[in-house]
Tab-separated table of C-alpha atoms in Angstrom:
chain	number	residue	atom	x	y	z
D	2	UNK	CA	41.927	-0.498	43.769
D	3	UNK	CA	39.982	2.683	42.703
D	4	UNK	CA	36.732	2.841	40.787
D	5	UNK	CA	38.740	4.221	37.897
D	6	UNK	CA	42.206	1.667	37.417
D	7	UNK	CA	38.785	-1.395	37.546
D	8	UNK	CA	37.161	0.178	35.282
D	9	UNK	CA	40.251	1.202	32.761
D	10	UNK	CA	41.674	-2.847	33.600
D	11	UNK	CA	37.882	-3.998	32.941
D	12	UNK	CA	37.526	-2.385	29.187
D	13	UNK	CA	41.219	-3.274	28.311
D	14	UNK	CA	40.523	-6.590	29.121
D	15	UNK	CA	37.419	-6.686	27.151
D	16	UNK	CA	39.026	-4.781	24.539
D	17	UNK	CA	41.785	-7.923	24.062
D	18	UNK	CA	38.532	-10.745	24.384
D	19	UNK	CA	37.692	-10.336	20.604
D	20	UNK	CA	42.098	-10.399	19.792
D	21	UNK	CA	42.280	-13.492	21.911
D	22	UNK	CA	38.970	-14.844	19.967
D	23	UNK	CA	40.159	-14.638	16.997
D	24	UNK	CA	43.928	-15.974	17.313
D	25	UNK	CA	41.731	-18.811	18.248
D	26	UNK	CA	40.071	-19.387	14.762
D	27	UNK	CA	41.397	-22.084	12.691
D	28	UNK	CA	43.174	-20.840	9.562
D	29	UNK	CA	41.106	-21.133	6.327
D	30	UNK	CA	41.859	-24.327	4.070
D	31	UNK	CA	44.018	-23.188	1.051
D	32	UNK	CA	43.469	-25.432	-2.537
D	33	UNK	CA	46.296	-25.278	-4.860
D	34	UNK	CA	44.834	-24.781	-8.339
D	35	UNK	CA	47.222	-25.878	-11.351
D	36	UNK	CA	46.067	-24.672	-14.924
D	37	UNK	CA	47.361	-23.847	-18.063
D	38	UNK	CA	46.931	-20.362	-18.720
D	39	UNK	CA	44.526	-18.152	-17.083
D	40	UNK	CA	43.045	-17.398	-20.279
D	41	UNK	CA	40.821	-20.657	-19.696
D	42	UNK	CA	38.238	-19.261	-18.139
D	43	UNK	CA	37.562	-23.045	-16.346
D	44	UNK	CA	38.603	-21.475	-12.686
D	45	UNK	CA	35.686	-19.556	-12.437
D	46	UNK	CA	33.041	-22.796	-13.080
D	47	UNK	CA	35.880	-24.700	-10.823
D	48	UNK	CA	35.061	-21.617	-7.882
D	49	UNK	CA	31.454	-22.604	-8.576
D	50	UNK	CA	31.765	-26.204	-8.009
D	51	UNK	CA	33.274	-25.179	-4.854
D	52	UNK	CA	30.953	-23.107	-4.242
D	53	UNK	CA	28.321	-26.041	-4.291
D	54	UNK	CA	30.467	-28.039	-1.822
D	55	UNK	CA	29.605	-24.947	0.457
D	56	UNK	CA	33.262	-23.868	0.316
D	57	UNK	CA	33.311	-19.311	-1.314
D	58	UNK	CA	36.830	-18.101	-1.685
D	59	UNK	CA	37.903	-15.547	0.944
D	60	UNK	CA	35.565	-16.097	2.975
D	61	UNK	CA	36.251	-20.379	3.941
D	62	UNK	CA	38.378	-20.910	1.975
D	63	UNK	CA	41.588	-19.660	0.229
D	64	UNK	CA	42.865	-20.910	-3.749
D	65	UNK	CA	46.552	-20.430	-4.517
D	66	UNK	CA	46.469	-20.076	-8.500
D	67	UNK	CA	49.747	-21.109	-10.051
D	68	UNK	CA	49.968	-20.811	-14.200
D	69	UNK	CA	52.170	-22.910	-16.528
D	70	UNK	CA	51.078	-20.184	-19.255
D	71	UNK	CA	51.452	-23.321	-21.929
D	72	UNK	CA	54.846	-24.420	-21.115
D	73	UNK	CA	54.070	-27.458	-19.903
D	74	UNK	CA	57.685	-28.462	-18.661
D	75	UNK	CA	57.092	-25.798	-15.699
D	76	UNK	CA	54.553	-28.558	-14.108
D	77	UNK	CA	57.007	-29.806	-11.450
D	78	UNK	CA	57.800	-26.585	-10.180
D	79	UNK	CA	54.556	-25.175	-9.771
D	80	UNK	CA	53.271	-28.238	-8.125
D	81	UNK	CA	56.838	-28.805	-5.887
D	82	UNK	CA	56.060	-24.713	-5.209
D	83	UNK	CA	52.642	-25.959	-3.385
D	84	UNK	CA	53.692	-28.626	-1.966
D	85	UNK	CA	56.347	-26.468	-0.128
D	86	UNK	CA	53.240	-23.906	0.398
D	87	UNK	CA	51.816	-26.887	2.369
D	88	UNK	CA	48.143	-26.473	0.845
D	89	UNK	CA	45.816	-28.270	1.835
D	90	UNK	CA	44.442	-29.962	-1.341
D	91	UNK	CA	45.992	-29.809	-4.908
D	92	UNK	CA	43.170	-29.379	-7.852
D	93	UNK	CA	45.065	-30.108	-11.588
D	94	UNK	CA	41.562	-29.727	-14.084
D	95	UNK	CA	42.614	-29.538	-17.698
D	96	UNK	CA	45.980	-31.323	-18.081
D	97	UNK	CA	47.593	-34.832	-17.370
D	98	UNK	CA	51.187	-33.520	-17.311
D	99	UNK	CA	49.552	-31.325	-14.309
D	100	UNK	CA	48.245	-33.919	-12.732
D	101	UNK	CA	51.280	-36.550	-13.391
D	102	UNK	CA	53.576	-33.552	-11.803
D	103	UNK	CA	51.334	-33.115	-8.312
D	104	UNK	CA	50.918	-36.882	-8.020
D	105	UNK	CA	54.752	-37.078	-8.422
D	106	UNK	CA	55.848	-34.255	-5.783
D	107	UNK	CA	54.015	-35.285	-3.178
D	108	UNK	CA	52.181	-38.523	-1.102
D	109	UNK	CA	50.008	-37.208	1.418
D	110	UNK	CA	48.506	-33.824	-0.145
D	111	UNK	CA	45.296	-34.875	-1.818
D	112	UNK	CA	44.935	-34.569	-5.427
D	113	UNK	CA	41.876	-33.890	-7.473
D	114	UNK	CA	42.293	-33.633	-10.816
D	115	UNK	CA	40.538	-33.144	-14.426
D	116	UNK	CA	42.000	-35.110	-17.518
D	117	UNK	CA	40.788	-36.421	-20.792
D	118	UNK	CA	43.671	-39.286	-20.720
D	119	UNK	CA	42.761	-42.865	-19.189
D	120	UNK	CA	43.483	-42.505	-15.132
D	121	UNK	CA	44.518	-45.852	-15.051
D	122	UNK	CA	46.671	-45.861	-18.578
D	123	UNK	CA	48.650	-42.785	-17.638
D	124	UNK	CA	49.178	-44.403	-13.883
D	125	UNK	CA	47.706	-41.900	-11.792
D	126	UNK	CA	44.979	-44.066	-10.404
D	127	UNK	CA	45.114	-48.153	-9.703
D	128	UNK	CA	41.212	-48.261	-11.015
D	129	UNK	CA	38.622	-45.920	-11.477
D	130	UNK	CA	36.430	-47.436	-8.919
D	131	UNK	CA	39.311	-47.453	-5.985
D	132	UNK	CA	41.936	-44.755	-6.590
D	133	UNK	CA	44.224	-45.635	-4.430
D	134	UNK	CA	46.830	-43.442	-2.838
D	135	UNK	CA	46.088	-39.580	-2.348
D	136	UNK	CA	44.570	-38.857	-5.889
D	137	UNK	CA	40.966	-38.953	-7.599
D	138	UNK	CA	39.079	-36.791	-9.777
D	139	UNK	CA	37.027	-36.473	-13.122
D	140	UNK	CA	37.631	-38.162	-16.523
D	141	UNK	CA	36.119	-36.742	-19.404
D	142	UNK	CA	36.538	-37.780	-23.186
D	143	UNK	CA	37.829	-35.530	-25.952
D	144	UNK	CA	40.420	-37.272	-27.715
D	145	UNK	CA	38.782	-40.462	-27.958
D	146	UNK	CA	35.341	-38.138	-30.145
D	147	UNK	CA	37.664	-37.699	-33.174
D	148	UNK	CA	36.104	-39.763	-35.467
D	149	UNK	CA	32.864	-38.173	-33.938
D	150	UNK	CA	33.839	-34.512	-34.470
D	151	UNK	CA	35.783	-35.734	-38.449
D	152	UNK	CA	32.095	-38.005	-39.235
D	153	UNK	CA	30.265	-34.046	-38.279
D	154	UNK	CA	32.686	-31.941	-40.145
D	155	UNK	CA	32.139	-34.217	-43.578
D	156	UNK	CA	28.640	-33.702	-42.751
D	157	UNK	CA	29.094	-29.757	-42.466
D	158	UNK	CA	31.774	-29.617	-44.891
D	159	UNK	CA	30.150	-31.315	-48.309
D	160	UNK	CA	32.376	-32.474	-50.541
D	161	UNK	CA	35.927	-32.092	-47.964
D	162	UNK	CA	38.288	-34.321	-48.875
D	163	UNK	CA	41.487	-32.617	-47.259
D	164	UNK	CA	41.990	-32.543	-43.741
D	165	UNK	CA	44.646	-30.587	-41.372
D	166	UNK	CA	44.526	-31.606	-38.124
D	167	UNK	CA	46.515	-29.247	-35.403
D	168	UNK	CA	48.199	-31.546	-32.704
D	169	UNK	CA	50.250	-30.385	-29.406
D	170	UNK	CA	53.106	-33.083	-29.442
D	171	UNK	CA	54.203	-31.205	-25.933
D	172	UNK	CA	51.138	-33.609	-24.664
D	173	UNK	CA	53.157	-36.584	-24.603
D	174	UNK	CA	51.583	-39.757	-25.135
D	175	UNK	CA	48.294	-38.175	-25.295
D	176	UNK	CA	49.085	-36.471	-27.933
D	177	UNK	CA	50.206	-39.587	-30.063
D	178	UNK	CA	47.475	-41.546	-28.848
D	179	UNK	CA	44.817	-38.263	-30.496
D	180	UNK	CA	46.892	-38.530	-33.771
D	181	UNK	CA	46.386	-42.337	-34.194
D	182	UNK	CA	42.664	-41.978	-33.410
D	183	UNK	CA	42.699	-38.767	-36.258
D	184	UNK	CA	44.284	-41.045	-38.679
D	185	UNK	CA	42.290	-44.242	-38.464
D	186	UNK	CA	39.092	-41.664	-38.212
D	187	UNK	CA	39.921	-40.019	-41.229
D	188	UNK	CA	40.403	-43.220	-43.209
D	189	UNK	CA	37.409	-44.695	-42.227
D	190	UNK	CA	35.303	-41.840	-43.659
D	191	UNK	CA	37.660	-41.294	-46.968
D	192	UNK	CA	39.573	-37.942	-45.735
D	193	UNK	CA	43.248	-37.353	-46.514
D	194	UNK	CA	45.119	-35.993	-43.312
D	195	UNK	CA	47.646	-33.824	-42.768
D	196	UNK	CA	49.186	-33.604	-38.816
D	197	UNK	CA	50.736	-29.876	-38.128
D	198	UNK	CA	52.264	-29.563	-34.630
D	199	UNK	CA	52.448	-26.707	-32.473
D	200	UNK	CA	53.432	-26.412	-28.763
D	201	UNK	CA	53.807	-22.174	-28.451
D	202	UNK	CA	52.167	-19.438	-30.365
D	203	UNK	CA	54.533	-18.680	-32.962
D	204	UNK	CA	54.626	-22.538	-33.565
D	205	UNK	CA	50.505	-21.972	-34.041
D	206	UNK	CA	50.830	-19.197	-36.471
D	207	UNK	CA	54.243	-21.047	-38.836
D	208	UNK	CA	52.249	-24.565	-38.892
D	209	UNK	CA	48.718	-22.061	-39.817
D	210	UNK	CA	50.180	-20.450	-42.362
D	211	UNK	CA	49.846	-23.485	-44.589
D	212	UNK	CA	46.263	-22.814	-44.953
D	213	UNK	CA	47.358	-20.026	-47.547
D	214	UNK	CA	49.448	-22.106	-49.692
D	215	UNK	CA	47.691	-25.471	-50.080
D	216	UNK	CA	44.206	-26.114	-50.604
D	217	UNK	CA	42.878	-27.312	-47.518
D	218	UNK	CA	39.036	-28.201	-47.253
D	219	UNK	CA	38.985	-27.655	-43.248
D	220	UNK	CA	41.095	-27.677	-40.140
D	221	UNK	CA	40.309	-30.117	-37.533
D	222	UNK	CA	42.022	-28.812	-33.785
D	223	UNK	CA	42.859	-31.565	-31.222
D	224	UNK	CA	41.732	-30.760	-27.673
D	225	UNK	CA	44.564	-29.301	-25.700
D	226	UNK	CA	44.541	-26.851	-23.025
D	227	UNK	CA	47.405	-24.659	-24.435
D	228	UNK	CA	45.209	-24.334	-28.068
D	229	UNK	CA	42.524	-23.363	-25.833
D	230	UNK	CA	44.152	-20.646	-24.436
D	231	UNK	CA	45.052	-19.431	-27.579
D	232	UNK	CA	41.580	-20.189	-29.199
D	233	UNK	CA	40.938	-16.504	-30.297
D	234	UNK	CA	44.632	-16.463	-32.262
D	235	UNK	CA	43.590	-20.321	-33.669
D	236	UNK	CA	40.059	-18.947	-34.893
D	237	UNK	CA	41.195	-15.552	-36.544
D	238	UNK	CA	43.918	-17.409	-38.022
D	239	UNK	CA	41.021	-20.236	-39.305
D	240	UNK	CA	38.591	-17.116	-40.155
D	241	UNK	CA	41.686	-15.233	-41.956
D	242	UNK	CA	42.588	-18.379	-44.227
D	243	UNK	CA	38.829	-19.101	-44.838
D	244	UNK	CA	39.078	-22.475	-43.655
D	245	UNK	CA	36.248	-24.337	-41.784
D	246	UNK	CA	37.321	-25.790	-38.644
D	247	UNK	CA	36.161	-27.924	-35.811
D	248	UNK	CA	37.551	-27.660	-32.489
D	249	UNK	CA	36.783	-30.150	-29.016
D	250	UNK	CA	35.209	-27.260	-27.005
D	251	UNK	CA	33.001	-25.180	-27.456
D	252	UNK	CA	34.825	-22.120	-25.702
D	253	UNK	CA	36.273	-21.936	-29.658
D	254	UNK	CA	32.928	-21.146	-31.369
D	255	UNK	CA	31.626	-18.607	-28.753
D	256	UNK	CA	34.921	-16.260	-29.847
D	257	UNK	CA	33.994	-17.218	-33.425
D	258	UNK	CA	34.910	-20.925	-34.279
D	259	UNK	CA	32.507	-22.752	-37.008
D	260	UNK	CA	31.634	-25.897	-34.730
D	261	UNK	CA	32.951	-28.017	-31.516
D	262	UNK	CA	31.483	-31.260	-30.315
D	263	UNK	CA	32.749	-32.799	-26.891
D	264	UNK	CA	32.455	-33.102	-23.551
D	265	UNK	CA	30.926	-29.863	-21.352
D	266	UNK	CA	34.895	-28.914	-20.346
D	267	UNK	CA	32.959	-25.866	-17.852
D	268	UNK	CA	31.156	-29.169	-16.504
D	269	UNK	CA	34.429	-31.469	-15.588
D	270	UNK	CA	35.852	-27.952	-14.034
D	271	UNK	CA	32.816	-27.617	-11.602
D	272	UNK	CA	32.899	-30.792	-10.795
D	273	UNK	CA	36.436	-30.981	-10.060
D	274	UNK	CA	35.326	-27.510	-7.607
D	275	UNK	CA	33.369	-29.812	-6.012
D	276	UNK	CA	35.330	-32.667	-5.635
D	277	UNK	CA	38.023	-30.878	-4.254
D	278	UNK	CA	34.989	-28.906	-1.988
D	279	UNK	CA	34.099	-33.004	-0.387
D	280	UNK	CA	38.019	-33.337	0.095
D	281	UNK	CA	38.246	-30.625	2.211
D	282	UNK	CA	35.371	-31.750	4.268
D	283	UNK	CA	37.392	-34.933	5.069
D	284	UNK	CA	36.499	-37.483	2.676
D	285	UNK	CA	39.549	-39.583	1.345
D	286	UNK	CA	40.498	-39.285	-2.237
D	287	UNK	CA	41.562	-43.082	-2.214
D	288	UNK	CA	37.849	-43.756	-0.915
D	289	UNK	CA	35.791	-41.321	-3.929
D	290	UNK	CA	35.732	-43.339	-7.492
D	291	UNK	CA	36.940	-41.433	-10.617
D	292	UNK	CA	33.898	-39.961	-11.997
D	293	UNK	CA	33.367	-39.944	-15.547
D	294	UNK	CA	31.951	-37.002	-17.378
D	295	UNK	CA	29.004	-37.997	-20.094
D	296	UNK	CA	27.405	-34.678	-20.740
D	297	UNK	CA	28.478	-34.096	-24.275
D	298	UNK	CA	27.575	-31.428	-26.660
D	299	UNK	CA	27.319	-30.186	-30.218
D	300	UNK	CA	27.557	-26.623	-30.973
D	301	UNK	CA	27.289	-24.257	-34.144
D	302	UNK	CA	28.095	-20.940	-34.999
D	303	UNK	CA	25.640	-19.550	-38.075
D	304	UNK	CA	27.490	-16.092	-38.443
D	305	UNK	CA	30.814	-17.845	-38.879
D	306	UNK	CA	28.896	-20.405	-41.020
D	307	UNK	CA	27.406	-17.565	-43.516
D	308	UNK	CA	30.944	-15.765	-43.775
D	309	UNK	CA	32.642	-19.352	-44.632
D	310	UNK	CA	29.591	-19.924	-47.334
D	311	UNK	CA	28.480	-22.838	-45.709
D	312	UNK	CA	24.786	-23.817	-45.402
D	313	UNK	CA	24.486	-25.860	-42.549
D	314	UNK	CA	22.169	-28.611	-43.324
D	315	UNK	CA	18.725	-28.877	-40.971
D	316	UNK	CA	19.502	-31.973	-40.048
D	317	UNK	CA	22.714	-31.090	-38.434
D	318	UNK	CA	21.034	-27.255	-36.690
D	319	UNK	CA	18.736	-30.493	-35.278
D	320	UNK	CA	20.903	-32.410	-33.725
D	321	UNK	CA	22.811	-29.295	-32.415
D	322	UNK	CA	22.960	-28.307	-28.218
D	323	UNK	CA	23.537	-24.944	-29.396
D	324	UNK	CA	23.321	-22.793	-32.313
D	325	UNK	CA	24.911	-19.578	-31.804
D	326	UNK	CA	23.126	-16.590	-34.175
């Protein structure tokens, strides 16, 4: 062989090393993320969490977004859609029905998801210390605050005695579960209430419009994902009917809204990140106990407060996490 064809067969050789090298790399994990809408801004803490697990997107890892956009009946096809994707885990933060859907298309996947519902009520776990099966995840509490959030807004509100509360009945049994908790709430600290439902936008703005005709002292908004991603519509509508209202999270008062007290929702996300994050690293979702979110805040909006005419006692800018200027 000549001192030129070795040399030419050397550097092609060498110039396929680095081809071969990298056919060789394993392909990245891919997460299938189920949400809402991708106006809730949750992914990005839920990247975070990740993030903390030591997993970055595009670079170890790759997240497969699939969006509902608030009809909640399109669940089992996004989830069947990921399952047929073949991801490697499924993360549901935000939403039972999400989770319910996942847990029912598939057995192996693992499932990590977010929910304020009881696990074990809504059958997605057997306990909260032993999951079971393919599925754990985060449980935080929002419905179960109502008489919380109704006991604040009396204390904001003096001298409320009329009530609208804003359900989603597209929730399901959640959503009935929230309404009884409203009710008996509002009873206990002498408020009349009035349920509206509302499961699409134009549904928000009919069931709103009574704000206009009746005298209504404030608006109390059950915690929903699909209300959250229409917050900014639910607060102008709120700001355009001069009605106080108090809302679950406080993604509502940073675009505006009077007041929220609940659980840190940006919290359960990044922890579901990072759930999902140990998952990938082989742990067994059967083996990791439901963990259940306690970080719970109050927070206050003064501008929204001044426009409304409301002076917000001291005692209550005390007590809030928050106050927003």
């Amino acid at each position: 062989m000549k001192r030129r064809e070795f040399i030419t067969l050397l550097g092609g050789a060498a110039a396929a090393w680095p081809r071969t090298a990298r056919a060789q790399q394993p392909a990245m994990p891919v997460i299938g993320f189920i949400g809402v809408s991708q106006a809730n801004s949750g992914w990005r803490a839920f990247a975070q969490g990740l993030g903390e697990a030591g997993y970055v997107e595009g670079k170890n890892v790759v997240i497969e977004y699939r969006w509902a956009e608030g009809r909640y009946e399109r669940f089992p096809q996004l989830a069947a859609d990921l399952v047929d994707r073949r991801v490697t885990v499924i993360a549901t933060p935000g939403n039972a029905e999400a989770a319910l859907a996942a847990k029912a298309a598939t057995t192996t996947i693992p499932i990590v998801f977010g929910i304020a519902d009881d696990p074990v009520r809504r059958g997605l776990v057997a306990s909260l210390a032993r999951p079971g099966s393919n599925i754990t995840g985060i449980n935080f509490l929002t419905g179960e605050l109502a008489a919380k959030r109704l006991a604040l807004l009396h204390e904001l509100v003096l001298g409320a005695t009329r009530v609208v509360a804003l359900l989603n009945p597209a929730d399901g049994p959640r959503a009935e579960a929230i309404e009884k908790d409203i009710e008996g709430a509002a009873r206990a600290v002498g408020l009349q209430i009035r349920i509206l439902n509302a499961s699409t936008s134009r549904e928000i703005d009919a069931a709103l419009a009574i704000l206009a005709g009746e005298r209504t002292d404030a608006l109390f908004v059950s915690p929903d994902s699909f209300f959250n991603s229409r917050r900014v519509q639910i607060v102008n509508l709120a700001a355009r009917y001069l009605v106080p209202a108090s809302f679950a999270v406080r993604d509502y008062v940073e675009v505006g809204g009077l007041m929220s007290y609940g659980t840190d929702v940006t919290h359960m996300y990044r922890q579901v990140g990072f759930y999902a994050g140990r998952v990938l690293k082989g742990a067994k979702p059967a083996d990791l106990p439901v963990e259940q979110s306690t970080k719970f805040e109050l927070v206050l909006n003064l501008q929204t407060a001044r426009m409304l005419g409301i002076e917000v006692p001291a005692s209550l800018l005390a007590r809030a996490d928050e106050v927003i200027e």
